XYZ file of C-alpha atoms in Angstrom:
498
model
C 72.802 138.134 107.700
C 74.798 135.084 108.241
C 73.408 131.474 107.510
C 74.345 130.520 111.372
C 74.640 132.448 114.817
C 76.177 130.614 117.437
C 76.497 133.191 120.578
C 77.428 132.083 123.969
C 76.328 128.149 123.654
C 77.148 125.405 126.298
C 76.147 122.468 126.806
C 77.013 119.839 130.128
C 76.307 115.955 130.480
C 75.988 115.870 134.675
C 79.814 117.428 135.049
C 81.076 116.727 131.586
C 81.122 120.571 129.864
C 80.613 119.362 126.401
C 80.535 122.863 125.447
C 81.746 125.842 127.478
C 80.508 129.640 126.315
C 81.230 128.797 122.155
C 80.349 131.462 119.810
C 81.322 131.908 116.194
C 79.499 132.969 112.852
C 79.511 131.454 109.084
C 78.384 133.210 106.168
C 75.965 132.584 103.590
C 77.333 129.918 100.804
C 80.697 129.540 102.753
C 82.656 126.215 103.669
C 83.153 126.238 107.231
C 85.326 123.477 109.181
C 84.719 122.313 112.664
C 87.565 120.999 113.935
C 89.630 119.488 117.236
C 90.634 116.009 118.726
C 88.356 113.579 120.157
C 86.189 114.824 122.669
C 86.409 118.423 121.608
C 82.678 119.133 121.563
C 82.428 119.002 117.595
C 79.065 116.565 117.726
C 77.527 117.717 120.015
C 77.819 121.223 118.371
C 76.172 119.911 115.224
C 73.524 118.421 116.968
C 72.871 121.626 118.662
C 72.475 123.568 115.186
C 70.517 120.254 114.032
C 67.657 121.031 116.717
C 68.632 117.791 118.006
C 69.645 118.862 121.076
C 68.643 121.156 123.242
C 71.734 123.467 124.843
C 71.786 124.405 128.521
C 69.380 127.496 129.409
C 69.144 130.383 131.373
C 73.003 131.428 130.963
C 72.749 134.791 130.634
C 76.457 136.707 130.203
C 76.646 140.419 131.639
C 78.203 142.927 129.111
C 77.942 146.839 129.059
C 74.561 146.615 127.383
C 72.812 144.587 129.334
C 72.256 140.411 129.638
C 73.207 138.647 126.528
C 71.303 135.530 126.353
C 72.834 132.269 124.987
C 71.318 131.410 121.350
C 71.701 130.013 118.339
C 70.316 130.384 114.707
C 70.483 128.791 111.483
C 69.126 131.288 108.806
C 67.756 133.431 111.090
C 65.484 130.766 113.104
C 66.119 130.041 116.829
C 67.282 126.624 117.300
C 65.387 126.014 120.675
C 62.048 128.246 119.404
C 61.772 127.527 115.704
C 63.096 123.985 115.457
C 60.643 123.013 112.741
C 61.587 125.954 110.495
C 65.084 124.747 111.584
C 64.710 121.082 110.214
C 63.453 122.496 106.795
C 66.442 124.284 106.254
C 68.903 122.036 107.226
C 70.857 118.454 105.606
C 72.640 116.683 108.544
C 75.207 113.544 107.860
C 76.136 112.008 111.260
C 79.656 110.449 111.783
C 77.918 107.076 111.853
C 76.187 106.052 109.134
C 72.668 106.567 109.296
C 70.611 104.990 106.895
C 68.366 101.953 106.498
C 70.966 98.521 105.574
C 67.959 96.759 104.667
C 66.309 99.132 102.531
C 67.596 99.769 99.066
C 69.382 102.799 97.937
C 66.044 103.976 95.865
C 63.713 103.272 99.281
C 66.079 105.381 101.516
C 65.778 108.028 99.211
C 62.515 108.003 98.838
C 61.970 107.774 102.459
C 63.451 110.888 103.361
C 62.210 112.814 100.954
C 58.587 111.711 102.244
C 60.182 112.455 105.322
C 60.623 115.921 104.294
C 57.279 116.139 102.371
C 58.886 116.100 99.064
C 59.609 113.001 96.214
C 62.539 112.271 95.023
C 61.469 113.395 91.193
C 60.914 117.308 93.369
C 64.014 117.102 94.577
C 65.948 115.266 91.908
C 67.715 118.461 90.679
C 69.227 118.901 93.877
C 71.224 115.471 94.172
C 71.474 114.817 90.496
C 75.332 115.369 90.309
C 75.888 112.946 93.130
C 72.733 110.348 93.113
C 73.595 109.777 89.092
C 76.476 108.211 89.902
C 74.770 105.585 92.264
C 72.057 105.346 90.366
C 72.173 102.083 88.809
C 72.118 100.427 92.123
C 68.699 101.368 93.049
C 67.653 98.336 93.902
C 70.860 97.381 95.963
C 70.253 97.374 99.550
C 72.146 100.004 101.462
C 73.946 97.774 103.460
C 75.524 96.112 100.399
C 77.129 99.127 99.262
C 80.801 100.243 99.602
C 81.846 102.911 101.639
C 82.213 105.913 99.439
C 78.614 104.900 97.974
C 77.246 104.566 101.326
C 78.456 107.956 101.234
C 77.342 109.253 98.079
C 73.557 107.993 99.462
C 73.726 109.601 102.561
C 74.614 112.653 101.025
C 71.924 112.425 98.195
C 69.186 111.684 101.274
C 70.508 114.538 102.799
C 70.207 117.005 100.185
C 67.305 115.871 98.362
C 64.836 118.235 100.371
C 66.943 121.249 98.743
C 68.327 122.364 102.306
C 70.342 125.648 102.500
C 72.421 124.404 105.018
C 74.628 120.944 105.147
C 76.350 119.676 108.102
C 78.773 116.703 107.756
C 80.172 114.975 111.127
C 83.348 113.449 109.897
C 81.368 112.445 106.520
C 84.326 110.679 104.860
C 85.299 108.512 107.601
C 86.340 104.831 106.499
C 85.933 105.758 103.249
C 89.309 105.562 101.018
C 91.249 108.645 99.849
C 90.159 108.601 95.740
C 86.637 108.053 97.291
C 87.315 111.276 99.572
C 88.562 113.439 96.847
C 85.310 112.879 95.061
C 82.940 113.528 97.794
C 85.018 116.938 98.258
C 84.628 118.083 94.805
C 80.962 117.293 94.876
C 80.661 119.796 97.994
C 82.747 122.310 96.484
C 80.021 122.126 93.369
C 77.149 122.629 96.481
C 78.768 125.414 97.359
C 78.479 126.873 93.799
C 74.903 126.311 94.483
C 75.067 128.560 97.156
C 74.179 126.035 99.882
C 76.507 126.464 103.269
C 78.677 123.827 104.351
C 79.769 123.097 107.875
C 82.070 120.183 108.240
C 84.109 118.000 110.389
C 87.147 116.051 109.237
C 90.013 114.730 111.276
C 91.758 114.555 107.169
C 94.176 117.717 107.234
C 93.652 117.589 103.248
C 90.223 118.174 103.484
C 90.777 121.036 106.626
C 92.264 122.816 103.817
C 88.963 122.693 101.544
C 87.165 125.054 103.686
C 87.348 128.468 103.513
C 87.930 128.899 107.591
C 87.541 126.465 110.327
C 87.048 127.466 114.080
C 89.042 124.855 116.269
C 87.160 123.359 119.475
C 89.036 122.342 122.362
C 88.419 120.428 125.477
C 84.503 122.358 124.655
C 85.781 126.099 124.436
C 86.439 127.778 121.125
C 90.402 128.216 120.873
C 90.677 129.645 117.443
C 88.844 130.785 114.404
C 90.845 131.471 111.047
C 91.473 130.558 107.863
C 92.940 126.953 107.551
C 97.116 127.384 106.921
C 96.445 129.646 110.268
C 94.881 127.334 112.683
C 96.839 124.498 111.259
C 100.221 126.627 111.937
C 99.051 127.918 115.311
C 97.863 124.438 116.477
C 100.361 122.500 114.910
C 101.390 120.293 118.032
C 97.598 118.810 117.413
C 97.513 118.651 114.081
C 100.826 118.022 112.925
C 102.601 115.744 115.222
C 106.060 114.952 114.318
C 106.283 111.527 112.575
C 107.477 108.512 114.598
C 110.980 107.275 114.166
C 110.636 103.792 112.645
C 112.694 101.253 114.434
C 113.328 97.910 113.541
C 110.186 95.910 113.492
C 110.710 92.454 115.942
C 114.234 90.200 117.075
C 116.063 89.800 114.536
C 116.545 86.178 114.723
C 112.713 85.721 113.922
C 112.714 88.282 110.591
C 112.577 85.397 108.327
C 110.295 83.295 109.562
C 106.739 83.553 108.130
C 103.773 83.790 110.522
C 101.285 84.092 107.765
C 101.555 82.544 104.290
C 98.740 82.742 101.502
C 98.733 80.852 97.936
C 96.400 81.542 95.301
C 93.628 82.843 97.515
C 90.159 82.788 96.336
C 86.933 84.103 97.748
C 83.481 83.730 95.488
C 80.001 84.860 95.920
C 78.239 83.429 92.821
C 80.272 84.586 90.035
C 81.391 87.751 91.551
C 85.080 86.756 92.585
C 85.469 89.206 95.400
C 89.027 87.750 96.558
C 90.692 86.644 93.372
C 94.023 84.566 93.302
C 96.424 86.503 95.661
C 99.615 85.347 96.883
C 101.701 87.065 100.150
C 103.690 85.552 103.222
C 104.138 87.966 106.182
C 107.146 87.750 108.616
C 107.191 87.210 112.605
C 107.257 91.132 113.747
C 106.087 92.798 110.383
C 104.211 95.788 110.093
C 102.452 94.707 107.294
C 99.694 96.931 105.374
C 97.143 95.764 103.308
C 95.756 98.663 101.470
C 92.764 98.764 98.534
C 89.680 101.147 98.337
C 85.977 100.435 98.990
C 85.069 96.636 97.681
C 88.898 96.217 96.620
C 88.239 92.511 98.617
C 90.341 93.618 101.846
C 87.908 92.455 104.829
C 86.698 89.716 102.732
C 90.574 88.333 102.808
C 90.414 89.502 106.495
C 87.796 87.210 107.039
C 89.584 84.527 105.639
C 92.285 84.851 107.617
C 91.522 84.922 111.106
C 89.056 82.154 110.394
C 85.726 84.380 109.862
C 85.315 82.962 106.610
C 85.883 80.251 104.390
C 88.213 80.648 101.200
C 86.377 79.030 97.548
C 90.037 77.656 96.730
C 93.547 78.404 97.794
C 95.743 77.839 100.328
C 96.712 79.582 103.376
C 98.485 79.402 106.846
C 98.535 81.584 110.146
C 100.924 80.944 112.750
C 101.483 77.706 111.505
C 97.693 76.208 111.540
C 95.424 75.898 107.931
C 92.468 78.672 107.522
C 90.470 75.920 105.949
C 90.434 73.386 108.766
C 92.090 74.840 112.004
C 89.959 78.269 112.357
C 89.097 77.600 115.894
C 93.363 76.915 116.571
C 93.665 80.577 114.098
C 91.125 82.227 116.563
C 93.383 81.402 120.038
C 96.359 82.543 118.641
C 95.513 86.361 116.993
C 93.774 89.675 118.107
C 91.687 91.482 116.104
C 90.299 94.894 116.127
C 87.031 95.626 113.893
C 86.366 98.324 111.362
C 83.373 99.653 114.370
C 83.922 99.599 118.050
C 84.336 95.972 119.041
C 84.461 96.857 123.434
C 80.998 96.336 125.603
C 80.568 99.865 125.926
C 78.240 99.427 128.817
C 81.231 97.859 130.557
C 83.973 99.625 132.761
C 87.572 99.829 131.223
C 88.627 97.060 133.982
C 85.819 94.968 133.027
C 86.845 95.036 129.474
C 90.005 93.300 130.222
C 88.878 91.012 132.493
C 86.214 90.048 130.202
C 88.678 89.563 126.754
C 91.582 88.216 128.875
C 89.150 85.215 130.109
C 87.735 84.461 126.829
C 91.373 84.193 125.491
C 92.087 81.397 128.376
C 94.778 83.162 130.845
C 95.000 82.545 134.369
C 93.440 85.241 137.021
C 96.356 85.912 138.392
C 98.624 86.941 135.082
C 95.466 89.178 134.510
C 95.364 91.067 137.620
C 99.137 91.673 137.179
C 99.278 93.109 133.297
C 95.498 94.779 134.130
C 97.304 96.791 136.108
C 100.508 96.666 134.082
C 98.130 97.963 130.933
C 96.217 100.734 132.850
C 99.549 102.447 133.694
C 101.057 102.016 130.600
C 97.867 103.608 128.603
C 97.560 106.137 132.021
C 93.851 104.934 132.441
C 94.601 104.166 136.075
C 91.877 106.515 137.109
C 89.435 105.682 134.916
C 89.378 102.204 135.157
C 85.813 102.326 136.699
C 84.837 104.431 133.798
C 82.399 103.011 131.269
C 83.655 102.608 128.122
C 80.841 104.389 126.360
C 81.729 107.444 128.046
C 85.122 107.941 126.803
C 86.494 109.511 123.888
C 87.474 108.042 120.855
C 90.948 108.108 120.563
C 90.879 106.528 123.830
C 88.499 103.930 122.739
C 90.295 102.778 120.086
C 93.602 102.341 122.364
C 91.911 100.639 124.472
C 90.470 98.205 122.225
C 93.929 97.991 120.605
C 95.656 97.005 123.658
C 92.566 94.216 124.771
C 93.264 92.558 121.360
C 97.176 91.924 122.314
C 96.521 91.376 126.124
C 97.351 87.641 125.663
C 100.235 88.100 123.077
C 99.498 86.746 119.767
C 101.162 86.329 116.831
C 99.636 88.332 115.051
C 97.173 90.551 115.259
C 94.723 91.910 112.571
C 93.722 96.030 112.800
C 90.940 96.114 110.117
C 90.632 100.691 110.058
C 91.839 101.381 113.659
C 91.982 105.197 113.089
C 88.768 105.794 111.362
C 88.079 108.887 112.418
C 90.852 109.714 115.147
C 92.676 113.022 115.316
C 96.425 113.135 114.290
C 98.006 113.302 117.284
C 95.893 110.818 119.047
C 96.468 108.747 115.876
C 100.601 108.915 116.496
C 99.790 107.743 120.011
C 98.150 104.584 118.463
C 100.923 103.777 116.273
C 103.610 103.939 118.598
C 101.316 101.091 120.450
C 101.294 99.484 117.286
C 105.466 99.960 117.210
C 105.903 98.445 120.605
C 103.663 95.494 119.444
C 105.882 94.944 116.736
C 109.268 95.089 118.652
C 107.878 92.702 121.265
C 107.312 90.099 117.645
C 103.815 90.538 117.498
C 103.152 90.555 113.371
C 100.614 93.410 113.020
C 98.495 92.991 109.891
C 96.566 96.511 109.170
C 94.232 98.213 106.740
C 94.286 101.847 106.728
C 92.490 104.595 104.686
C 95.323 107.760 105.966
C 98.049 107.094 103.600
C 100.678 108.765 106.131
C 99.917 105.636 108.399
C 101.105 103.756 105.264
C 104.358 105.040 105.638
C 104.718 103.823 108.927
C 104.385 100.272 107.532
C 107.395 97.812 106.756
C 105.410 96.473 103.563
C 102.311 97.192 101.834
C 100.394 95.648 99.656
C 97.524 97.329 97.393
C 94.848 95.343 96.208
C 92.436 96.511 93.252
C 89.357 94.464 91.893
C 89.890 91.265 93.972
C 93.770 91.507 93.165
C 96.905 92.541 94.496
C 98.324 95.021 92.199
C 101.277 96.553 94.137
C 103.417 94.990 96.811
C 106.973 95.921 98.699
C 108.126 98.563 101.071
C 106.980 102.117 100.651
C 109.695 102.947 99.060
C 110.117 100.720 96.930
C 106.037 101.440 95.638
C 107.238 105.033 95.226
C 109.946 104.353 93.030
C 108.374 101.594 91.142
C 104.802 103.909 90.185
C 107.058 107.112 90.034
C 105.495 108.539 92.482
C 106.223 111.156 94.950
C 104.408 109.438 98.458
C 101.924 107.036 99.145
C 98.835 109.160 98.693
C 99.598 109.297 94.892
C 100.523 105.522 94.698
C 97.355 104.594 95.763
C 95.169 106.891 93.469
C 97.476 105.751 90.377
C 96.385 101.976 91.135
C 92.820 102.353 92.586
C 91.550 104.517 89.620
C 92.180 101.202 87.383
C 89.800 99.928 89.313
C 87.681 98.276 86.627
C 84.861 96.697 88.406
C 81.614 98.182 90.291
């Protein structure tokens, strides 16, 4: 008997067909990938298999042997009529962090154990290999954990009741490359215990960790097979051609610095999140600001954008002092956070007009540039669409375009493409290149090392300090590594602080 059977499953949200007659099976103990572009239907399928969402009912497919009823089972139990049995047998990590930020590590784990009628002690053997790595932080609030530690806690909570099937919906989004590798090493140890694993991921190295993958696109199953076969067959989606580098920014402005930082420190008590960093960024430059989760990147970015005050050191952004002129800085920069930053209950056009007004633009200019932006993004037909109904990749492109709508001197992008499929990420970087060519400085953090290769220069933070600074080629030569993924891993593994 297979661990999972999906037969002719469909799901519609009004006129939108999220899943359209999908069928596949997963063997017991298999590591199975559910992959596809944003909006393909992957999350809808996860929720149906976890009995959190009902599939469309009453769909019957004619066959030579009679009528085939659409149905999905997990460990032989129907996800609709036997949902209680299903829920006892599955563990689920949704795409968004699913734990309670204001509860401690230990409290979250105890809560989830209680939900499943067990205890942490009874389920400890199931989570020992993972939870032992964060157990010393059991009294720390979940919201204060780094991205990698959060994922280890979420995985521990999903496993505490010893499930036979584990569903992971993009479990490593927002997690640095080293922590991603560690998480997948843990998942492969779970396979050795006979646990069936179904995972979605936008990272191609993680896709290749699966034994088989099913490729969903616009709700339909377009292919199923080994990762190499599927990635080759649909290479236009999963491996689009790279972006040809262009000269960043107008030539006469290349040497003008728009960001200057000298001996910048941010301390929280005795802990130095940012520990004496110095660098400068030129106008029109694409500057990659890299580091593992907890290295201090976001803290440094908050100081540069006027959201936080430094403990010591100096810095200027667009000529304004980060200590005394943070309000002026905010008017001359754009900012796009890790979490989607637009208003989901407003339409595309309403979001553009709202932020343009906040930036102090005039009505006639807003109207003209809105029409130009909608045409450039091919969003004209969707201008009255609520943002919450857009695919993630569309949302991210819109959020970036809104962040530079007022033509700022610098735009800060904090992991802007997390969880976005390769083809959409390429389109996003074309927007970045266009902005840089117009003279906008792009200050970007990312956990995708192929994106690091697109930057003009890169800094890599380790333990609050800048451990490397230079062009991608210079860093690869300096550390004798073949690509930026190896450079990052080599430096990140030298971190000493928790």
